[in-house]
GROMACS .gro file of C-alpha atoms in nm:
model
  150
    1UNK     CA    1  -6.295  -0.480   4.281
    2UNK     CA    2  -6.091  -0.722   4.479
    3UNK     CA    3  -5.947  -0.884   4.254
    4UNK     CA    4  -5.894  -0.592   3.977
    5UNK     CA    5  -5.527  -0.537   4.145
    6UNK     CA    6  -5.431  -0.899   4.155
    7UNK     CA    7  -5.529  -0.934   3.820
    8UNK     CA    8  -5.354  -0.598   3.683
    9UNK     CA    9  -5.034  -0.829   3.848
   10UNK     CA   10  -5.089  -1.136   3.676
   11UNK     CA   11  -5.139  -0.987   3.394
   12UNK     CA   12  -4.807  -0.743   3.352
   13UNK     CA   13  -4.588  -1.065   3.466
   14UNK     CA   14  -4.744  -1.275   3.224
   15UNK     CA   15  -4.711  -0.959   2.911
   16UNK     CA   16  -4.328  -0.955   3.064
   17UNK     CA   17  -4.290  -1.312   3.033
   18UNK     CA   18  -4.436  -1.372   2.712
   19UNK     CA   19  -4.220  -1.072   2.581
   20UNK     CA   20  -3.872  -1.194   2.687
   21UNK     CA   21  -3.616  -1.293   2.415
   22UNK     CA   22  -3.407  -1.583   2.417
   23UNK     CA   23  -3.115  -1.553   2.242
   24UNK     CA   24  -2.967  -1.886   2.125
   25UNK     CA   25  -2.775  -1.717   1.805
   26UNK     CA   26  -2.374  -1.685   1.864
   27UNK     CA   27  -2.274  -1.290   1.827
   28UNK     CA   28  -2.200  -1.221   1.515
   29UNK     CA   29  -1.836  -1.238   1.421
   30UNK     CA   30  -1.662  -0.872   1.330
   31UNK     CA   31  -1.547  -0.837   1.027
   32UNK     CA   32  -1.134  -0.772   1.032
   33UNK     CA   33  -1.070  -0.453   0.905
   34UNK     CA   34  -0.783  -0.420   0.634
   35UNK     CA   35  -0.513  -0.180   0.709
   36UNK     CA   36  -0.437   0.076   0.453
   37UNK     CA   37  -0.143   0.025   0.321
   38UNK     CA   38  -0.128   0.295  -0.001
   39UNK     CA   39  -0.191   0.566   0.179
   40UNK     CA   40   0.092   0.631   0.428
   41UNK     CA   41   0.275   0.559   0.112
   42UNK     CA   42   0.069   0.744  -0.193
   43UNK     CA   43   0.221   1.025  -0.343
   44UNK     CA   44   0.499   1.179  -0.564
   45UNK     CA   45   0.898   1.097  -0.548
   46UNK     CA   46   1.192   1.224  -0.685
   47UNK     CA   47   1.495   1.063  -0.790
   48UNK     CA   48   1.768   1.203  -0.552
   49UNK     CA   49   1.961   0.969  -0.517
   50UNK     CA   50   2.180   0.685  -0.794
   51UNK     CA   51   2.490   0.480  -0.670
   52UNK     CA   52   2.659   0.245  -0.984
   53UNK     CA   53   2.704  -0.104  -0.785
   54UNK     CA   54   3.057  -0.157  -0.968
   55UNK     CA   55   3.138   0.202  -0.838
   56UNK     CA   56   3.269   0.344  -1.218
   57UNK     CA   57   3.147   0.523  -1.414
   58UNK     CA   58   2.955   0.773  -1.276
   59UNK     CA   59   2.598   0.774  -1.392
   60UNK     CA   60   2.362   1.091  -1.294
   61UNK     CA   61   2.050   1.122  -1.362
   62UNK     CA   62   1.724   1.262  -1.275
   63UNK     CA   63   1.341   1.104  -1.244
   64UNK     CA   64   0.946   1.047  -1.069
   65UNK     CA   65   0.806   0.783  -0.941
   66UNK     CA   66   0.422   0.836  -0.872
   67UNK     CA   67   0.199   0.611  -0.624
   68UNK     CA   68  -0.148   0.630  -0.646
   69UNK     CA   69  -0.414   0.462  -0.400
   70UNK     CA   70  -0.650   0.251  -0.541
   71UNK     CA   71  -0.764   0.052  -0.294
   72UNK     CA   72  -0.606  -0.049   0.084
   73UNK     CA   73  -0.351  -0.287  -0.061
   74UNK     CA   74  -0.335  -0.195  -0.431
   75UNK     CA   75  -0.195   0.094  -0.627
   76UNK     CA   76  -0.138   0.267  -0.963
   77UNK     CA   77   0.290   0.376  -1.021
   78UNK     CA   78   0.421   0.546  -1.325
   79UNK     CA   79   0.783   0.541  -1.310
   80UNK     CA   80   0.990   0.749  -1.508
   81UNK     CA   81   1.387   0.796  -1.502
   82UNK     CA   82   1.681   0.933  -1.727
   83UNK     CA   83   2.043   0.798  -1.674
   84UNK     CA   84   2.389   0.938  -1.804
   85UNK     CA   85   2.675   0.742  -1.781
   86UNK     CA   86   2.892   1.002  -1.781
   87UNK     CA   87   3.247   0.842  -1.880
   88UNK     CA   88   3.051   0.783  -2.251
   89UNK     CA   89   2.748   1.065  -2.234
   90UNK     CA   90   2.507   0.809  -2.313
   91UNK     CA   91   2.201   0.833  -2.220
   92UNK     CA   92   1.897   0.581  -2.124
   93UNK     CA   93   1.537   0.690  -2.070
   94UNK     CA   94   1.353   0.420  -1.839
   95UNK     CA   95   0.963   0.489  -1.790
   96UNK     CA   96   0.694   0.246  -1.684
   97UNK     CA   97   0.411   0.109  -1.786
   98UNK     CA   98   0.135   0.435  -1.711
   99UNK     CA   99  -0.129   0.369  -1.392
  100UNK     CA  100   0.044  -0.009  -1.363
  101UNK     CA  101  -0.139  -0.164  -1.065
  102UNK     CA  102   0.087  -0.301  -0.807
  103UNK     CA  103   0.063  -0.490  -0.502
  104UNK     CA  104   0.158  -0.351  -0.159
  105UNK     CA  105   0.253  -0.540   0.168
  106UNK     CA  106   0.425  -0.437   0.476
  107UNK     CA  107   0.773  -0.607   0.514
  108UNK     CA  108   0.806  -0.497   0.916
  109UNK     CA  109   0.827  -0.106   0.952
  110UNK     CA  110   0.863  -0.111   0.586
  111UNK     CA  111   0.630  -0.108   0.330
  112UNK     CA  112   0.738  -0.304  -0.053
  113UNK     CA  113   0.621  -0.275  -0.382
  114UNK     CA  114   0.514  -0.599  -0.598
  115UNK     CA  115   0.455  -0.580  -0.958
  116UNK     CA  116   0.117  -0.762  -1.135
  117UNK     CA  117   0.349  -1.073  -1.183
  118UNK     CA  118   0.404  -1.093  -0.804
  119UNK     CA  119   0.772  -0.979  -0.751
  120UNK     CA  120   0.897  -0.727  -0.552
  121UNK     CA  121   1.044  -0.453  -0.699
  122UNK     CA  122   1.108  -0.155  -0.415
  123UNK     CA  123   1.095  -0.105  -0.077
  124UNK     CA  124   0.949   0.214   0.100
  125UNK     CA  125   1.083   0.309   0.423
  126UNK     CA  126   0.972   0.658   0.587
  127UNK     CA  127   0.967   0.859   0.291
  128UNK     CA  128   1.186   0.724   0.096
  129UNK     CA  129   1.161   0.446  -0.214
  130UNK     CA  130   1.468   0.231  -0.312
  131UNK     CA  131   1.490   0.057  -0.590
  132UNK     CA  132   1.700  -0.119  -0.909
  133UNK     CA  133   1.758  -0.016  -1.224
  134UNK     CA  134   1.985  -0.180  -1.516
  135UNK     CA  135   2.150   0.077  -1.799
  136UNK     CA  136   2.347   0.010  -2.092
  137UNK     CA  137   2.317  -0.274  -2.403
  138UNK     CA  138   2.655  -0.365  -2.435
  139UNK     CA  139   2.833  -0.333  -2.058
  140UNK     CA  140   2.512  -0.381  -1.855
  141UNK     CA  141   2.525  -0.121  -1.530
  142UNK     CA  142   2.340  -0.211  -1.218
  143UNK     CA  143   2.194   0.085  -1.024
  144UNK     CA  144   2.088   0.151  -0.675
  145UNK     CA  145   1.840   0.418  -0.678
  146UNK     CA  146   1.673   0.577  -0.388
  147UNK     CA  147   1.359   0.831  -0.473
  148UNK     CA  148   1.202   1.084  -0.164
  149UNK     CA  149   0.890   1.182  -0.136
  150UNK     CA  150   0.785   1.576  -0.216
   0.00000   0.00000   0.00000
């Protein structure tokens, strides 16, 4: 019965031995997570706001622009706008491809939108979207447009 505790001893450093893990394997490397970039941004606008570049005539007019997330970096916009030029009372209606997918990135504090071909097209900043817009067939007119977020 002697040797019943030395060999309870033995025993449990041997099972504690035997059961220890070497690790040779590096961690594993996290995965970077993608920051959301649609959905600070996704929503509905409204055009409130149109400046003519060459300052005359006046143009008015009134318009949507909607964003909506598809993914972290990639969203569907419909775009749709009516302009008056309103020396001449003509009117254009402007709307967008439906559900286009665009790309967007962060441009500092801002955030831009890229259309499928790559080019960028408006910027967002807070909650507002500027943007671009040609009128007219004969005497082209080259718009500034701003659009805020409801």
């Amino acid at each position: 019965m002697k040797y019943t505790p030395n060999y309870l001893i033995a025993l449990a450093s041997f099972a504690g031995f035997s059961c220890s893990k070497s690790n040779s394997d590096p961690a594993p490397t996290p995965t970077p997570v993608e920051e959301n970039l649609t959905a600070p941004v996704a929503g509905i606008y409204k055009l409130t706001k149109i400046t003519n570049r060459s300052g005359s005539p006046a143009v008015t007019g009134v318009g949507s622009l909607t964003i909506i997330a598809v993914d972290n970096t990639t969203a569907k916009i419909t775009q749709t706008r009516s302009f008056t030029n309103t020396a001449t009372k003509s009117e254009t209606t402007l709307t967008s491809i439906q559900d286009e997918v665009n790309k967007l990135a962060k441009d500092g504090t801002n955030y831009v939108i890229k259309a499928p071909n790559g080019l960028q097209w408006a910027t967002i900043s807070g909650t507002r979207i500027s943007t671009i817009d040609k009128i007219g067939s004969t005497a082209e007119i080259t718009l500034d447009t701003e659009y805020t977020k409801q």
